[in-house]
Short mmCIF file of C-alpha atoms in Angstrom, two decimals:
data_model
loop_
_atom_site.label_atom_id
_atom_site.label_comp_id
_atom_site.label_asym_id
_atom_site.label_seq_id
_atom_site.Cartn_x
_atom_site.Cartn_y
_atom_site.Cartn_z
CA MET A 14 55.39 -28.84 99.94
CA LYS A 15 53.68 -32.01 99.43
CA THR A 16 54.59 -35.00 101.28
CA ALA A 17 54.14 -38.47 99.79
CA VAL A 18 52.82 -40.81 102.91
CA PRO A 19 53.54 -44.20 102.16
CA THR A 20 50.88 -46.30 100.90
CA LYS A 21 52.21 -49.52 102.71
CA PRO A 22 52.29 -50.08 106.66
CA PHE A 23 56.08 -50.64 107.00
CA LEU A 24 55.76 -53.79 109.21
CA ALA A 25 52.46 -56.35 109.02
CA ILE A 26 52.75 -58.76 111.36
CA TYR A 27 50.46 -62.76 110.98
CA VAL A 28 49.61 -64.73 113.84
CA ALA A 29 48.66 -68.42 113.09
CA TRP A 30 47.23 -71.23 115.14
CA HIS A 31 45.64 -74.04 114.72
CA PRO A 32 42.03 -74.06 114.85
CA GLU A 33 41.47 -76.87 117.98
CA PHE A 34 44.29 -75.19 120.02
CA GLU A 35 41.45 -73.03 121.39
CA TYR A 36 44.37 -70.46 123.74
CA GLY A 37 45.73 -70.03 120.65
CA GLU A 38 43.11 -66.90 119.77
CA LYS A 39 43.91 -65.34 123.44
CA ILE A 40 48.21 -65.26 122.42
CA ALA A 41 46.45 -63.59 118.82
CA LEU A 42 44.09 -61.13 120.61
CA ALA A 43 46.88 -60.05 122.95
CA LEU A 44 49.28 -59.12 119.92
CA PHE A 45 47.01 -57.54 118.38
CA GLU A 46 45.84 -55.49 121.17
CA HIS A 47 49.95 -54.75 122.14
CA TYR A 48 50.98 -53.53 118.61
CA ARG A 49 47.19 -51.70 117.87
CA ARG A 50 47.26 -49.29 120.85
CA ASN A 51 47.66 -45.75 121.25
CA LEU A 52 51.41 -46.51 121.89
CA VAL A 53 52.40 -47.41 118.77
CA GLN A 54 50.20 -45.86 116.40
CA ASN A 55 51.42 -42.13 117.54
CA VAL A 56 54.27 -43.16 115.90
CA ALA A 57 53.48 -45.30 113.34
CA GLY A 58 50.60 -43.63 112.05
CA GLY A 59 47.13 -44.85 111.28
CA SER A 60 46.02 -47.95 113.38
CA GLY A 61 49.62 -48.56 114.10
CA ILE A 62 51.10 -52.45 112.94
CA PRO A 63 48.48 -54.31 111.38
CA VAL A 64 47.80 -57.81 113.24
CA MET A 65 46.28 -59.99 111.08
CA TYR A 66 45.14 -63.88 111.61
CA ARG A 67 45.32 -67.11 110.27
CA SER A 68 43.12 -69.94 111.87
CA LYS A 69 40.28 -71.08 110.61
CA PRO A 70 40.23 -72.32 106.66
CA PRO A 71 37.76 -71.83 104.67
CA GLU A 72 35.03 -73.63 103.66
CA GLY A 73 36.10 -76.76 102.02
CA ALA A 74 39.52 -76.59 103.09
CA THR A 75 41.77 -77.65 105.57
CA VAL A 76 44.77 -74.90 105.97
CA PRO A 77 43.98 -71.22 106.04
CA ILE A 78 44.69 -68.78 102.94
CA ASP A 79 48.20 -68.50 102.20
CA ILE A 80 49.59 -64.76 103.16
CA ASP A 81 50.57 -62.28 101.20
CA LEU A 82 53.90 -60.77 101.64
CA ASP A 83 53.76 -57.78 99.34
CA SER A 84 51.26 -55.75 101.18
CA ALA A 85 53.86 -54.48 103.23
CA GLU A 86 57.49 -53.21 103.31
CA THR A 87 57.98 -55.83 106.23
CA PHE A 88 56.71 -58.85 107.28
CA ALA A 89 56.25 -60.82 110.55
CA VAL A 90 54.60 -64.19 110.23
CA VAL A 91 54.46 -65.88 114.15
CA LEU A 92 53.23 -69.56 114.43
CA LEU A 93 51.92 -70.96 117.43
CA ILE A 94 52.89 -74.32 117.20
CA ASP A 95 51.43 -76.96 119.40
CA LYS A 96 51.06 -80.56 119.47
CA LYS A 97 47.88 -80.40 117.32
CA TRP A 98 49.33 -78.80 114.61
CA THR A 99 53.02 -80.58 114.69
CA ASP A 100 50.01 -84.18 114.23
CA ASP A 101 48.81 -82.36 111.43
CA ASP A 102 50.73 -83.28 108.37
CA LYS A 103 48.50 -80.97 106.43
CA TRP A 104 49.25 -77.64 108.58
CA VAL A 105 53.27 -78.68 108.89
CA SER A 106 53.13 -78.70 105.00
CA TRP A 107 51.49 -75.35 104.90
CA ALA A 108 53.76 -73.42 107.77
CA LYS A 109 56.90 -74.67 105.15
CA ARG A 110 55.01 -73.18 102.06
CA ILE A 111 54.66 -70.04 103.88
CA SER A 112 58.50 -69.99 105.42
CA ASP A 113 59.45 -71.32 102.09
CA GLU A 114 58.13 -68.28 100.39
CA ALA A 115 59.09 -66.31 102.85
CA ASP A 116 62.83 -67.05 102.21
CA LYS A 117 62.04 -66.17 98.60
CA THR A 118 61.75 -62.71 99.78
CA GLY A 119 65.31 -62.33 101.32
CA LEU A 120 65.34 -60.37 104.66
CA ARG A 121 62.15 -58.77 104.25
CA ALA A 122 59.69 -61.60 105.73
CA LEU A 123 60.94 -63.44 108.13
CA VAL A 124 58.82 -66.18 109.81
CA PHE A 125 58.95 -66.37 113.80
CA PRO A 126 57.63 -70.05 115.24
CA VAL A 127 56.46 -69.86 118.81
CA ALA A 128 56.71 -73.42 120.66
CA ILE A 129 53.61 -73.62 122.51
CA ASP A 130 54.68 -77.13 124.35
CA GLY A 131 57.71 -79.40 123.00
CA SER A 132 56.46 -81.32 120.41
CA GLY A 133 57.47 -79.17 117.39
CA ILE A 134 60.87 -79.64 118.63
CA GLU A 135 60.90 -83.20 119.28
CA LYS A 136 59.95 -83.81 115.49
CA GLY A 137 61.82 -81.07 113.95
CA VAL A 138 58.51 -78.85 113.00
CA VAL A 139 59.93 -76.14 115.18
CA PRO A 140 63.56 -75.25 114.79
CA GLU A 141 65.68 -74.46 118.30
CA GLN A 142 65.81 -70.83 117.38
CA ALA A 143 61.73 -70.70 118.46
CA VAL A 144 60.39 -68.78 121.14
CA ARG A 145 60.30 -71.70 123.54
CA TRP A 146 56.96 -70.98 125.44
CA ASP A 147 57.17 -74.25 126.69
CA ARG A 148 59.86 -72.93 128.74
CA TRP A 149 58.17 -70.84 130.67
CA SER A 150 55.96 -72.91 133.01
CA ASP A 151 57.32 -71.41 136.22
CA VAL A 152 55.42 -68.23 135.13
CA ASN A 153 52.02 -66.98 134.83
CA ASP A 154 49.58 -66.09 131.44
CA GLU A 155 50.43 -62.09 132.13
CA VAL A 156 54.58 -62.99 132.36
CA LYS A 157 54.62 -65.47 129.15
CA ARG A 158 52.59 -62.98 127.63
CA ARG A 159 55.32 -59.95 128.33
CA ARG A 160 57.93 -62.24 127.52
CA LEU A 161 56.71 -63.32 124.46
CA PHE A 162 56.08 -59.55 123.48
CA THR A 163 59.92 -58.42 124.48
CA ALA A 164 61.21 -61.12 122.10
CA LEU A 165 59.25 -60.39 119.19
CA SER A 166 59.46 -56.46 119.76
CA TYR A 167 63.20 -57.42 119.57
CA GLU A 168 63.20 -59.06 116.19
CA PHE A 169 60.84 -56.54 114.68
CA CYS A 170 63.39 -54.01 115.49
CA ARG A 171 66.13 -55.59 113.61
CA MET A 172 63.55 -55.93 110.86
CA LEU A 173 63.20 -52.18 110.64
CA ARG A 174 66.89 -51.42 110.77
CA ARG A 175 67.94 -53.60 108.08
CA TYR A 176 64.42 -51.79 106.61
CA LEU A 177 66.17 -48.33 107.44
CA GLU A 178 69.54 -49.42 105.82
CA HIS A 179 67.66 -50.34 102.55
CA LEU A 180 66.28 -46.75 102.08
CA GLU A 181 69.61 -45.64 102.80
CA ARG A 182 71.90 -48.07 100.60
CA PRO A 183 68.91 -49.06 97.88
CA GLU A 184 72.12 -50.28 95.68
CA VAL A 185 73.55 -52.57 98.26
CA SER A 186 71.78 -56.43 98.01
CA GLY A 187 69.70 -57.59 100.67
CA ASP A 188 71.85 -60.10 102.00
CA ASP A 189 74.98 -57.68 102.11
CA LEU A 190 73.11 -55.62 104.12
CA LEU A 191 73.82 -57.82 107.20
CA LYS A 192 77.42 -55.66 107.21
CA PHE A 193 75.82 -52.94 108.15
CA LEU A 194 73.30 -54.42 110.75
CA ARG A 195 74.15 -54.38 114.78
CA ARG A 196 72.07 -55.65 117.51
CA VAL A 197 70.64 -53.30 120.25
CA GLU A 198 72.60 -52.72 123.19
CA VAL A 199 71.55 -51.38 126.35
CA PHE A 200 73.10 -49.09 128.76
CA LEU A 201 72.61 -49.11 132.23
CA SER A 202 73.12 -45.50 133.73
CA HIS A 203 73.25 -45.54 137.56
CA SER A 204 74.99 -45.21 140.27
CA LYS A 205 77.67 -46.78 142.43
CA HIS A 206 77.31 -44.47 145.95
CA ASP A 207 74.21 -46.22 146.98
CA GLU A 208 74.04 -50.23 147.92
CA ASP A 209 71.03 -50.70 145.48
CA GLY A 210 72.49 -48.66 142.12
CA SER A 211 75.73 -51.23 141.40
CA ALA A 212 73.95 -54.00 142.11
CA ILE A 213 70.44 -53.94 140.24
CA ALA A 214 72.17 -52.67 137.00
CA LEU A 215 74.47 -56.77 137.38
CA GLN A 216 70.78 -58.17 137.87
CA PHE A 217 69.49 -55.44 134.67
CA ARG A 218 73.22 -57.16 132.64
CA GLN A 219 72.80 -60.75 133.64
CA PHE A 220 69.55 -60.08 131.84
CA VAL A 221 69.17 -59.15 129.08
CA GLN A 222 72.50 -60.80 128.36
CA ASP A 223 70.52 -64.21 128.75
CA ALA A 224 67.93 -62.74 127.03
CA GLY A 225 70.18 -62.06 124.23
CA TYR A 226 70.50 -58.82 123.74
CA ASP A 227 73.88 -56.58 124.22
CA ALA A 228 74.57 -55.07 127.60
CA PHE A 229 76.73 -51.99 128.12
CA PHE A 230 78.49 -51.90 131.12
CA ASP A 231 81.11 -49.61 132.37
CA VAL A 232 82.65 -52.02 134.53
CA PHE A 233 83.38 -54.84 132.27
CA ASN A 234 83.16 -53.41 128.80
CA ILE A 235 85.57 -49.96 128.47
CA PRO A 236 88.70 -51.39 126.56
CA ILE A 237 91.97 -50.67 128.37
CA GLY A 238 93.93 -47.74 126.83
CA LEU A 239 90.25 -45.36 125.91
CA ARG A 240 89.53 -42.53 127.96
CA PHE A 241 86.12 -43.38 130.16
CA ASN A 242 84.01 -40.20 129.06
CA ARG A 243 84.89 -40.73 125.60
CA VAL A 244 83.31 -44.07 125.42
CA LEU A 245 80.98 -43.82 128.19
CA LEU A 246 79.38 -40.71 126.51
CA GLU A 247 79.53 -42.87 122.97
CA LYS A 248 77.91 -45.21 124.17
CA VAL A 249 75.13 -43.35 125.16
CA ARG A 250 74.45 -41.90 122.05
CA VAL A 251 73.77 -45.44 120.04
CA SER A 252 71.93 -47.12 123.02
CA ALA A 253 68.74 -47.93 124.62
CA VAL A 254 69.13 -46.68 127.82
CA VAL A 255 67.69 -47.97 130.97
CA ALA A 256 68.37 -45.15 133.84
CA ILE A 257 68.10 -46.84 137.15
CA HIS A 258 66.95 -44.24 139.40
CA THR A 259 68.14 -45.39 143.48
CA ASP A 260 68.45 -42.80 145.79
CA THR A 261 71.65 -40.84 145.38
CA TYR A 262 71.33 -40.87 140.74
CA SER A 263 71.06 -37.21 140.67
CA THR A 264 73.50 -36.40 142.43
CA ARG A 265 76.01 -38.44 140.24
CA GLU A 266 77.63 -35.95 137.77
CA TRP A 267 77.73 -38.87 135.42
CA CYS A 268 74.36 -39.80 136.28
CA ARG A 269 73.36 -36.29 134.98
CA ARG A 270 75.70 -36.22 132.14
CA GLU A 271 74.36 -39.72 130.76
CA MET A 272 70.92 -38.79 131.26
CA ILE A 273 71.18 -35.24 129.26
CA GLU A 274 73.11 -36.78 126.56
CA ALA A 275 70.34 -39.57 126.44
CA LYS A 276 67.46 -36.61 125.72
CA LEU A 277 70.19 -34.71 123.34
CA PHE A 278 70.81 -37.36 120.92
CA ASN A 279 66.78 -38.86 121.36
CA VAL A 280 67.64 -42.50 122.71
CA PRO A 281 65.11 -44.62 123.38
CA LEU A 282 65.17 -44.53 126.98
CA VAL A 283 63.39 -45.36 130.35
CA ILE A 284 63.32 -44.24 134.06
CA ALA A 285 63.23 -47.80 136.28
CA ASN A 286 62.28 -46.09 139.24
CA CYS A 287 64.05 -47.23 142.33
CA ILE A 288 63.80 -44.66 145.29
CA LYS A 289 64.19 -46.41 148.64
CA ASP A 290 63.72 -43.75 150.67
CA THR A 291 64.38 -39.89 149.43
CA ASP A 292 65.91 -38.09 146.09
CA GLU A 293 67.38 -35.35 147.74
CA ARG A 294 67.08 -33.03 144.26
CA GLY A 295 64.79 -34.97 141.65
CA PHE A 296 67.11 -34.48 138.73
CA PRO A 297 64.94 -32.21 136.52
CA TYR A 298 65.61 -34.23 132.95
CA MET A 299 64.40 -37.48 134.37
CA ALA A 300 61.28 -36.78 132.69
CA ASN A 301 58.71 -37.17 129.42
CA VAL A 302 59.57 -41.08 129.08
CA PRO A 303 58.48 -44.16 130.64
CA ILE A 304 58.62 -44.21 134.48
CA VAL A 305 58.13 -48.03 135.57
CA ARG A 306 58.30 -48.98 139.54
CA MET A 307 60.97 -51.40 140.93
CA ASP A 308 61.44 -52.64 144.77
CA PRO A 309 65.18 -51.91 145.19
CA GLU A 310 64.61 -54.55 147.45
CA LYS A 311 62.86 -57.46 145.47
CA ARG A 312 63.96 -56.39 142.15
CA ASP A 313 61.19 -58.29 140.88
CA ARG A 314 59.96 -56.26 137.87
CA ILE A 315 63.20 -56.12 135.63
CA ASP A 316 61.49 -57.76 132.75
CA VAL A 317 58.77 -55.19 132.94
CA VAL A 318 61.86 -52.80 132.56
CA VAL A 319 63.04 -54.51 129.68
CA ALA A 320 59.72 -55.44 128.05
CA ARG A 321 58.86 -50.99 128.02
CA LEU A 322 62.53 -50.55 127.07
CA MET A 323 61.92 -52.98 123.69
CA ASP A 324 58.97 -50.97 123.17
CA GLU A 325 60.58 -47.76 123.19
CA VAL A 326 63.33 -48.79 121.09
CA LEU A 327 60.74 -50.54 118.12
CA LYS A 328 58.54 -47.35 118.59
CA ASP A 329 61.81 -45.40 117.49
CA PHE A 330 62.63 -47.29 115.09
CA LEU A 331 58.68 -47.13 113.01
CA TRP A 332 58.90 -43.08 113.80
CA ARG A 333 62.80 -43.44 112.01
CA CYS A 334 61.14 -45.14 108.87
CA ARG A 335 57.66 -42.90 109.19
CA VAL A 336 60.42 -39.80 108.81
CA LYS A 337 62.41 -41.55 106.11
CA LEU A 338 59.62 -41.90 103.89
CA PHE A 339 58.42 -38.51 103.72
CA ALA A 340 59.13 -37.76 100.23
CA ALA A 341 59.92 -33.97 100.57
CA VAL A 342 60.54 -32.39 103.98
CA GLY A 343 61.74 -29.00 104.00
CA ALA A 344 65.41 -27.75 105.37
CA ASN A 345 63.94 -26.01 108.07
CA VAL A 346 62.04 -28.79 109.70
CA SER A 347 62.97 -31.14 112.31
CA PHE A 348 62.04 -34.61 113.98
CA LEU A 349 61.64 -35.71 117.28
CA PRO A 350 60.78 -39.08 118.88
CA ARG A 351 58.81 -37.84 121.84
CA PRO A 352 56.66 -34.97 122.78
CA PRO A 353 59.11 -32.03 122.69
CA GLU A 354 61.03 -31.03 126.15
CA LEU A 355 62.55 -27.58 127.06
CA ILE A 356 66.11 -29.49 127.30
CA VAL A 357 65.92 -30.49 123.54
CA LEU A 358 64.35 -26.81 122.29
CA THR A 359 67.46 -25.09 123.37
CA ALA A 360 69.59 -27.33 121.89
CA MET A 361 67.37 -26.61 118.70
CA LYS A 362 68.30 -23.28 118.65
CA SER A 363 72.00 -23.52 118.54
CA ARG A 364 72.29 -26.06 115.24
CA THR A 365 73.32 -25.06 112.07
CA PRO A 366 71.18 -24.99 110.18
CA PRO A 367 68.39 -23.76 112.35
CA SER A 368 65.28 -25.03 112.23
CA ASP A 369 62.03 -23.87 112.72
CA THR A 370 59.91 -25.85 112.59
CA LEU A 371 59.88 -29.25 115.17
CA VAL A 372 57.66 -31.94 114.63
CA TYR A 373 57.07 -35.05 117.23
CA PRO A 374 54.33 -37.85 117.53
CA ASP A 375 50.61 -37.35 118.28
CA PRO A 376 48.84 -36.35 120.21
CA PRO A 377 49.03 -32.53 120.37
CA ILE A 378 51.15 -31.01 123.42
CA GLY A 379 48.92 -28.66 125.74
CA ALA A 380 48.33 -25.18 125.29
CA GLU A 381 50.06 -25.21 128.73
CA GLU A 382 53.37 -26.39 127.78
CA LEU A 383 52.83 -24.67 124.09
CA SER A 384 53.34 -21.30 126.51
CA LEU A 385 56.34 -22.14 128.13
CA PHE A 386 57.95 -23.43 125.01
CA GLU A 387 57.19 -20.51 123.00
CA LYS A 388 58.38 -18.15 125.90
CA ALA A 389 61.44 -20.76 126.03
CA ALA A 390 62.41 -20.67 122.48
CA PRO A 391 60.09 -17.69 120.38
CA GLY A 392 59.80 -18.57 116.99
CA ILE A 393 60.32 -22.44 116.94
CA LYS A 394 56.82 -23.98 115.67
CA LEU A 395 55.88 -27.08 117.71
CA LEU A 396 53.34 -29.51 115.97
CA SER A 397 52.43 -32.79 116.05
CA ALA A 398 52.70 -35.49 113.15
CA THR A 399 48.69 -34.97 112.54
CA GLU A 400 49.34 -31.34 112.67
CA TRP A 401 52.20 -31.01 110.08
CA LEU A 402 51.01 -33.23 107.46
CA ALA A 403 47.70 -31.41 107.48
CA GLY A 404 49.30 -27.97 106.41
CA ALA A 405 52.15 -30.03 104.58
CA GLU A 406 49.48 -31.07 102.09
CA SER A 407 47.20 -28.16 101.80
#
C-alpha cells in the first residue's frame, strides 16, 4: 500500500510587526516556539506548523515582501499592530493589501490583527474584533502571551474545521461551507458532591463564555423534556472536555461515565487536578492526557487549563487533517489522536469491521507498554505515524 503525504502544510502562520516595535520580535519568537514545539510536531508531522516572519523590509524598500498565500492549505496572518505601525502610512497600506489578498482566497486565508495599544482602534486601522492585547495591562507578559496563544489557537481550529469540511464536501462553495461549521464546545465534567466541584465549574463556565467559547453546563443547558443521560453523553462525544478532578469526582457514577465516553470517542481532554485532600480511588481512566494542577481554593489557573485545552483541540484538528490526506488507507487500519491505552484497545476488539493496525501520533510507545497491550489485545499491531508511513511507503 502507498500513501500520498501532502506536500503543503495544513496550516501556515505569518507574524508581522513594524521593525521599530522592539517587543514585536519577542512576541513573534514566542509564537514560533509555541507552534513549532514537539507537542504539535507529533500530530502534524514534519516540523510542526510553519511560522514565518515579516518585519524588516528588503534593502531599498519600506515594507516587507508580500506573503505567498498559495504555499499552504490554510493561512493565518497575525499582525502585531502598535503606534509605530499605525503612524506609518506605508505599513498601513501594506496591511490593507495583505488583507485584500486574503479576502480573495475566501476563508482559506485569514488575517488576525492584534491591537498592541489603542492607536490602531482609534485610527480605524484595526477592527474592533481584533485580539485586544491593549486590554491586558493587569497581567504580566507570560499571561499575555498565553492569552494570545489561546485566542489564536481557537481561530486556527475554526480554520482547520472548515478545511476538513471542504475535504468532506468538495462540491460545496467556501461561503456555503459556513453553514456546516460550529464553534468549539467545552464540556465541564465535575462532581456536585463536594464544595469545590460545582463552584469551580461555574467559574470555568464564566471564563469560557467571556472568552467567546461555548460552554456546556448540565444544570443550564439540558432542554426541558430531554433525558438527562442521553443529552449528557451525546455532548461529551462532540465536545472538548475539562474534567474537574476534585476529591469526590472518582466516586460519582456519572463522572466516571463521562470520562469513559470521552476516552472511547477520543475527544480532546484535559484534567484539572483540584484535589484538596484525598481521592480514595483514583479513577484509572483519567490518565494518558494532560493534567494541570489547580489549587481548588485559589482557582487562579483556569486560563492555564483552558489554554492547554485549546492546544489539545488544535492537535486534534491537525491530526484529523493529516489522517484525512493519506491518499490510501487500508480498511483494517484505525487512527488514534493520542497514544493507545487499554480502554481503547478493549473497545477496538469489538468494532465492526475490526482493525488489526492502530496508528497513533509520534513518538513510539515504550516496550513495557507494548508488552502489556500485546497481552490485552493480541493480534492488534500498534504503530506510531512515522513507523506506519515507513511501512506503507516501502
